[in-house]
mmCIF file of C-alpha atoms and ligand atoms in Angstrom:
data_model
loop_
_atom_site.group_PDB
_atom_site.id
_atom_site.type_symbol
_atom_site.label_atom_id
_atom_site.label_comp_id
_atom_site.label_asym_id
_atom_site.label_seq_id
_atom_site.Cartn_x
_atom_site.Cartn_y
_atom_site.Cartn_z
ATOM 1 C CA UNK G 166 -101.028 3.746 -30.153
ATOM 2 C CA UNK G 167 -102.515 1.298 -32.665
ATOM 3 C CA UNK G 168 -100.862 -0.949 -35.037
ATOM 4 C CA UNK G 169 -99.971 1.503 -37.792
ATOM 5 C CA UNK G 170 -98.876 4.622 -35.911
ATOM 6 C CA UNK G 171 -95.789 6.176 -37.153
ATOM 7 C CA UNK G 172 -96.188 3.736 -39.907
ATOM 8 C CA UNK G 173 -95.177 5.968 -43.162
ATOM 9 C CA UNK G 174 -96.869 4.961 -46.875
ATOM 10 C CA UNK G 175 -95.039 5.268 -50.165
ATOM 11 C CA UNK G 176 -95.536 9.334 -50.207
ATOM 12 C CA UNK G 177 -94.316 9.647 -46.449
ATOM 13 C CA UNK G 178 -97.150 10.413 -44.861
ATOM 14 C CA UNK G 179 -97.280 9.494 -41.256
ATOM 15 C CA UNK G 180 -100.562 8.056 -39.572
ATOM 16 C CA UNK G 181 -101.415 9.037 -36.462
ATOM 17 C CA UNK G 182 -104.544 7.292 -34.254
ATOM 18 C CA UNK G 183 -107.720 8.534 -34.058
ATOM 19 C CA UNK G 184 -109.875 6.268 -32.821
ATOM 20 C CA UNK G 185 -108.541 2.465 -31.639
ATOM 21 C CA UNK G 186 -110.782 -0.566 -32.579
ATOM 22 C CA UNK G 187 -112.177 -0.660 -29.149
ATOM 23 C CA UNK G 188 -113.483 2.920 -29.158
ATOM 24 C CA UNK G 189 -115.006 2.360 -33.101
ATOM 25 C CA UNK G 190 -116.394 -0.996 -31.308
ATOM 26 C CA UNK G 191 -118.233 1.304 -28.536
ATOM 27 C CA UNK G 192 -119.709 4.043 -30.891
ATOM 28 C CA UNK G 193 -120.969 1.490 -33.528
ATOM 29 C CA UNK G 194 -122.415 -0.533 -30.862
ATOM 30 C CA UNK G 195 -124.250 2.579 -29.273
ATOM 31 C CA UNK G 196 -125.786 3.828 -32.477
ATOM 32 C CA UNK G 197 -126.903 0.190 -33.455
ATOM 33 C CA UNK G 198 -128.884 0.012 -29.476
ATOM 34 C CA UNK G 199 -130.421 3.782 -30.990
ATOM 35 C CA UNK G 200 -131.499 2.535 -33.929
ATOM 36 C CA UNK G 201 -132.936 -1.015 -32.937
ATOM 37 C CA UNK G 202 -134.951 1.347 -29.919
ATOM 38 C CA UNK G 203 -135.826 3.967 -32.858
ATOM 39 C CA UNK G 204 -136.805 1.395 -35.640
ATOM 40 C CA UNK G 205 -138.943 -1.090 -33.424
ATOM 41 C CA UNK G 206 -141.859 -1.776 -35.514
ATOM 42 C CA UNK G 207 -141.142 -0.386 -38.672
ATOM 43 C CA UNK G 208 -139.385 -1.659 -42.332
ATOM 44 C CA UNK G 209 -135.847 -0.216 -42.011
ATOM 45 C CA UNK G 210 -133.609 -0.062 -45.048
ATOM 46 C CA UNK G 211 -130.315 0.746 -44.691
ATOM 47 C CA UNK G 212 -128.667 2.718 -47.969
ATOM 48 C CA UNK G 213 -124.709 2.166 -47.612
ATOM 49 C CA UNK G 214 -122.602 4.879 -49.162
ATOM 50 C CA UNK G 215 -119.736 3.063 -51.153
ATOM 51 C CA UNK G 216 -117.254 2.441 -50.691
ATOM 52 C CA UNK G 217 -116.082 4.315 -47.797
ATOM 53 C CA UNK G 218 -118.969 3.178 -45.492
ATOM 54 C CA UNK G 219 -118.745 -0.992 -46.187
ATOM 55 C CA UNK G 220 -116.564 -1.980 -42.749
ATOM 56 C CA UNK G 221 -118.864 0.456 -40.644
ATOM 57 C CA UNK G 222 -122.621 -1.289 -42.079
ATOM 58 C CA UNK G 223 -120.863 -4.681 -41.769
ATOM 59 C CA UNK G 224 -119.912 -3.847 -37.929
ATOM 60 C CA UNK G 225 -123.663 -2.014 -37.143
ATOM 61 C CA UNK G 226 -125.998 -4.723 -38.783
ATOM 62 C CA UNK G 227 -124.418 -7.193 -36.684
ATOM 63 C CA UNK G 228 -125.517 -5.145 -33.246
ATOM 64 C CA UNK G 229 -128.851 -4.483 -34.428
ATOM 65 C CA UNK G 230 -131.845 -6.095 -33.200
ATOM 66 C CA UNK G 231 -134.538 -6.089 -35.584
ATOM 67 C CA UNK G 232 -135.543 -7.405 -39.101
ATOM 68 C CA UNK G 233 -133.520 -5.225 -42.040
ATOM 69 C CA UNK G 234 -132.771 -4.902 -45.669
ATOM 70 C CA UNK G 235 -129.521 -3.533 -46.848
ATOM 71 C CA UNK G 236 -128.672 -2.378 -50.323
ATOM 72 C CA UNK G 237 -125.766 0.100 -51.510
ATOM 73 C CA UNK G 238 -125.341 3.111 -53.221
ATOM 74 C CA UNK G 239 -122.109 4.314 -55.337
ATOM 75 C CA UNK G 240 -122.014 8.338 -56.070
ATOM 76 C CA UNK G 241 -119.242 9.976 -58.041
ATOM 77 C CA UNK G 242 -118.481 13.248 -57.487
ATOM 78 C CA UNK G 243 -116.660 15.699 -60.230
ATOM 79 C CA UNK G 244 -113.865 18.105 -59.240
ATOM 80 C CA UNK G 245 -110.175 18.335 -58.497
ATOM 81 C CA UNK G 246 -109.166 17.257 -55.234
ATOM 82 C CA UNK G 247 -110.408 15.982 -51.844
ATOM 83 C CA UNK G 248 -112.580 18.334 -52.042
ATOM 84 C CA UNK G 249 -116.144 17.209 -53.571
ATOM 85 C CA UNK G 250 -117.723 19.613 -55.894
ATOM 86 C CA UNK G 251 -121.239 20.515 -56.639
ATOM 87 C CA UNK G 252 -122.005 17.697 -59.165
ATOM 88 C CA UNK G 253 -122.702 14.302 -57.897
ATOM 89 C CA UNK G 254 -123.437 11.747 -59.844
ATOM 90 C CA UNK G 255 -125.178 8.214 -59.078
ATOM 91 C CA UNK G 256 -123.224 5.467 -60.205
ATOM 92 C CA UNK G 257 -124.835 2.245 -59.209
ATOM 93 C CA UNK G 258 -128.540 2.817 -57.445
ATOM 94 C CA UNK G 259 -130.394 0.831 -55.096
ATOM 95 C CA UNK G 260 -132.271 -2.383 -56.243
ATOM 96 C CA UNK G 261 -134.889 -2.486 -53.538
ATOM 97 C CA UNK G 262 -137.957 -0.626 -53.784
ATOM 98 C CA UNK G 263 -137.631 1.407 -50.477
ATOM 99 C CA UNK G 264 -141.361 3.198 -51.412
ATOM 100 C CA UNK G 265 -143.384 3.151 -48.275
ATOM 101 C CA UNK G 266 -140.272 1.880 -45.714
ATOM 102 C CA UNK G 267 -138.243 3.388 -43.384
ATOM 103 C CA UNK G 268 -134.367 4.508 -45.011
ATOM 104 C CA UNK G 269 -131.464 4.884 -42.968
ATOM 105 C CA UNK G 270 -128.228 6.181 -45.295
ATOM 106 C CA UNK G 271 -125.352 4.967 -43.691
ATOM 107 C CA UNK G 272 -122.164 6.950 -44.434
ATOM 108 C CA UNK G 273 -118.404 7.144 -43.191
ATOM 109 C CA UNK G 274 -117.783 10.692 -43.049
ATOM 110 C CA UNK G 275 -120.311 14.462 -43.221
ATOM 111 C CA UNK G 276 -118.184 17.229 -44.335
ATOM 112 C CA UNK G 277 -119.222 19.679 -46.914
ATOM 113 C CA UNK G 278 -122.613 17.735 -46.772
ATOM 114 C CA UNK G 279 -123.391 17.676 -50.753
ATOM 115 C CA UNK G 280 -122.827 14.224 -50.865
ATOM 116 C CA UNK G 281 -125.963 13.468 -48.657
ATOM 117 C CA UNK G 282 -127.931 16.242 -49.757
ATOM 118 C CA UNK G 283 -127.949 15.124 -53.142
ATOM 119 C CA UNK G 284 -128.558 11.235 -51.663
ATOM 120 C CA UNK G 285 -131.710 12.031 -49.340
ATOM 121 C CA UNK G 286 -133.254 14.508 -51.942
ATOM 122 C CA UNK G 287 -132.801 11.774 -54.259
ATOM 123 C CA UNK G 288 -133.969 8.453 -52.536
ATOM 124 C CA UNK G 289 -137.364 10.865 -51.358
ATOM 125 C CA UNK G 290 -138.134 10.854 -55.102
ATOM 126 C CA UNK G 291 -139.261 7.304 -54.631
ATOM 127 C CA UNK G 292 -141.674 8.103 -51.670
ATOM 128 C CA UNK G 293 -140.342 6.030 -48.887
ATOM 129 C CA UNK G 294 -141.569 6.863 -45.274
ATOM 130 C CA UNK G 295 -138.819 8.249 -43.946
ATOM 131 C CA UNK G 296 -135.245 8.864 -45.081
ATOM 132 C CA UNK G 297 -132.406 9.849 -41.963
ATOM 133 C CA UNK G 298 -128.999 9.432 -41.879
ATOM 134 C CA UNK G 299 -126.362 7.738 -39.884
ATOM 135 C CA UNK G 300 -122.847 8.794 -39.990
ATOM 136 C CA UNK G 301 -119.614 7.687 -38.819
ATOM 137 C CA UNK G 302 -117.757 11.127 -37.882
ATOM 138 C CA UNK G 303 -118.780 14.272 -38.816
ATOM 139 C CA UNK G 304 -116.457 17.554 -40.019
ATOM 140 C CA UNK G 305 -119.032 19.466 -38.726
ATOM 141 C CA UNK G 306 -117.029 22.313 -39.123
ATOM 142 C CA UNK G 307 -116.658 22.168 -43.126
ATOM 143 C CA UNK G 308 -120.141 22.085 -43.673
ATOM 144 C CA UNK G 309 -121.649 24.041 -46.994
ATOM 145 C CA UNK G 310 -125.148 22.842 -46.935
ATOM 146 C CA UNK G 311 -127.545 22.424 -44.179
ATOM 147 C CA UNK G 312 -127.391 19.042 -43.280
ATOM 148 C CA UNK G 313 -127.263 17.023 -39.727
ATOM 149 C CA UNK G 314 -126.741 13.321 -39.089
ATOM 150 C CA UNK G 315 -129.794 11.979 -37.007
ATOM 151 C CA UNK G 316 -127.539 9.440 -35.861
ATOM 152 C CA UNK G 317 -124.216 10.484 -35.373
ATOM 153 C CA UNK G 318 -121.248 8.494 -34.265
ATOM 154 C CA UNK G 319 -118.247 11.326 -33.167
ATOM 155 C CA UNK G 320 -118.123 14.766 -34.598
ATOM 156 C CA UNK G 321 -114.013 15.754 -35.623
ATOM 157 C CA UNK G 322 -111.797 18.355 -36.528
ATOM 158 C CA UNK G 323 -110.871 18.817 -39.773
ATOM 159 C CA UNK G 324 -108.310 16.428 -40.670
ATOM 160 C CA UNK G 325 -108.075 14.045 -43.065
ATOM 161 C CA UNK G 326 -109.141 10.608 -42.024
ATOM 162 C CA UNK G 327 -108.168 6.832 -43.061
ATOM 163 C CA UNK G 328 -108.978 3.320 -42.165
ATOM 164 C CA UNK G 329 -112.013 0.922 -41.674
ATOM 165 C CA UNK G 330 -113.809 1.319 -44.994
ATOM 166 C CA UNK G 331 -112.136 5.332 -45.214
ATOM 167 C CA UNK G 332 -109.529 5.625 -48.372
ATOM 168 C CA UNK G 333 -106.749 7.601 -49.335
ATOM 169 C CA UNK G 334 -106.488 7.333 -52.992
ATOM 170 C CA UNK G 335 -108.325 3.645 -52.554
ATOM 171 C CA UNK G 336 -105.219 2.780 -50.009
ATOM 172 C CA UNK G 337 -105.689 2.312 -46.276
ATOM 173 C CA UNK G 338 -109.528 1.319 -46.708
ATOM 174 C CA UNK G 339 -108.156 -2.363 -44.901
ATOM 175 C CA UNK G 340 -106.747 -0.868 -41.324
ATOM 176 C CA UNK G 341 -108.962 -1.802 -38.698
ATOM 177 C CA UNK G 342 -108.398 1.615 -36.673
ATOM 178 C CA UNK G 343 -108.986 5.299 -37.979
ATOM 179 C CA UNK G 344 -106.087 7.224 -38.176
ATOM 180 C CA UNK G 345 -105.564 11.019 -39.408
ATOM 181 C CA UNK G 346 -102.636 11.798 -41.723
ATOM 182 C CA UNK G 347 -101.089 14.443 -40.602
ATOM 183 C CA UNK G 348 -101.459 18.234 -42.585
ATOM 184 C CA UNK G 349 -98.591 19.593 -44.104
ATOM 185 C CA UNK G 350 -96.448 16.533 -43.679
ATOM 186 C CA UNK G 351 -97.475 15.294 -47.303
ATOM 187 C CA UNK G 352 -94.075 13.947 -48.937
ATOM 188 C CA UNK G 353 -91.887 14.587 -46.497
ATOM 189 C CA UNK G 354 -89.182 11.610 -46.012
HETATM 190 P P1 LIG S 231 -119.212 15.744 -48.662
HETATM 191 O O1 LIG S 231 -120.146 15.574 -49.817
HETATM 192 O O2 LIG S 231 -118.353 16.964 -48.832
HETATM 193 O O3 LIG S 231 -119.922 15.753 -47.328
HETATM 194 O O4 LIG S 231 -118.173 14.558 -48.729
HETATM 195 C C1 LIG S 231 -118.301 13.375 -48.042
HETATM 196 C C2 LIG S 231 -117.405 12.365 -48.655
HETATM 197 O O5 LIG S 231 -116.086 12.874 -48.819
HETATM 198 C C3 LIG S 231 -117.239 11.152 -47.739
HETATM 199 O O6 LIG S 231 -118.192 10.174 -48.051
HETATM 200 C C4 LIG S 231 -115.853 10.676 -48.065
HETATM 201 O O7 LIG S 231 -115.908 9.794 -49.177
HETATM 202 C C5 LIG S 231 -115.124 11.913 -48.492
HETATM 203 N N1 LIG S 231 -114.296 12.413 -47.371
HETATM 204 C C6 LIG S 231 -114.523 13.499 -46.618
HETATM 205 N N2 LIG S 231 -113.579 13.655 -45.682
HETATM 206 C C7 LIG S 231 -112.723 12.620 -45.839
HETATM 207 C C8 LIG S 231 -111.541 12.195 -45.139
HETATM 208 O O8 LIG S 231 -111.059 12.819 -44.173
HETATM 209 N N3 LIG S 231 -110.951 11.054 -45.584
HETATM 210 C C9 LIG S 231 -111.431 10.341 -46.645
HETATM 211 N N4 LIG S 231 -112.543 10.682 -47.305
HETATM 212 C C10 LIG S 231 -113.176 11.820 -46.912
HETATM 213 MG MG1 LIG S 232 -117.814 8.379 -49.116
#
């Protein structure tokens, strides 16, 4: 169930569970055991994607097991919508020179895949060793662009997703579980 199911916001929209804490606990904890096996040895950076991403970095770093440095990213994207268009903007960059390390973007959800297109192409500019990605869930199914997470934590349908770090017009960002809202249901009392 989880705490918020059935629970309706100001425009009616009902949430229904996705994924309980328990089952985000599992998958975060599984890609941070990949990445400490992967990353032995080597200077990691981790890239956060804000906002959406902040809950699931704070939850990973704490399950990894090797020496890291974090710093954030925050991209704006132009067009009408949910929908992100073709230009992306950066709007606050990375302080840390990542030239010669190893970068791993962290991000909450893949789904047309512009968003991290423009991100890896970007952080290459400044030579680093290697630049992957790890993402949350994955709309695999939306995708426009080919891009793949390396590490990935559940692939989805395509629904539209709240909670732990993921927003709704900036609401929701605070629930501890993920819930979908569900289509068509918009503004109905
Ligand atoms: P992309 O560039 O089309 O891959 O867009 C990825 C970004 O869109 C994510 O970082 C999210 O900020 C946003 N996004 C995509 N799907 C959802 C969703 O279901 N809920 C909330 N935000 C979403
Ligand atoms: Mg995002």
């Amino acid at each position: 169930m989880g705490f918020y199911t059935g629970v309706k916001d100001m425009e009616g929209c009902p949430l229904n569970l996705l994924l309980s804490r328990e089952q985000i606990a599992s998958i975060v904890k599984d890609l941070a055991d990949q990445i400490s096996k992967d990353y032995r040895e080597k200077e990691l950076v981790l890239v956060c994607i804000l906002k959406g991403a902040f809950m699931f970095l704070s939850d990973l770093i704490r399950h990894l097991r090797l020496p890291v440095q974090i710093d954030f990213v925050r991209l704006a994207s132009y067009g009408a919508g949910t929908k992100t268009s073709g230009r992306i903007e950066i709007t606050k960059d990375i302080e840390i020179s990542i030239k010669g390390k190893d970068v791993l973007i962290i991000e909450d959800i893949i789904d047309s895949g512009r968003t991290l297109q423009f991100l890896k192409d970007r952080l290459s500019l400044s030579n680093p060793r290697s630049v992957k990605i790890c993402a949350l869930l994955d709309k695999k199914a939306r995708r426009e662009v080919e891009i793949e997470a390396d590490y990935l934590g559940k692939e989805i349908d395509n629904v539209f997703v709240v909670g732990y770090g993921i927003d709704f017009n900036e609401t929701y960002r605070h629930l501890p579980e993920i819930y979908y809202i569900t289509p068509g249901n918009q503004r109905k009392k």
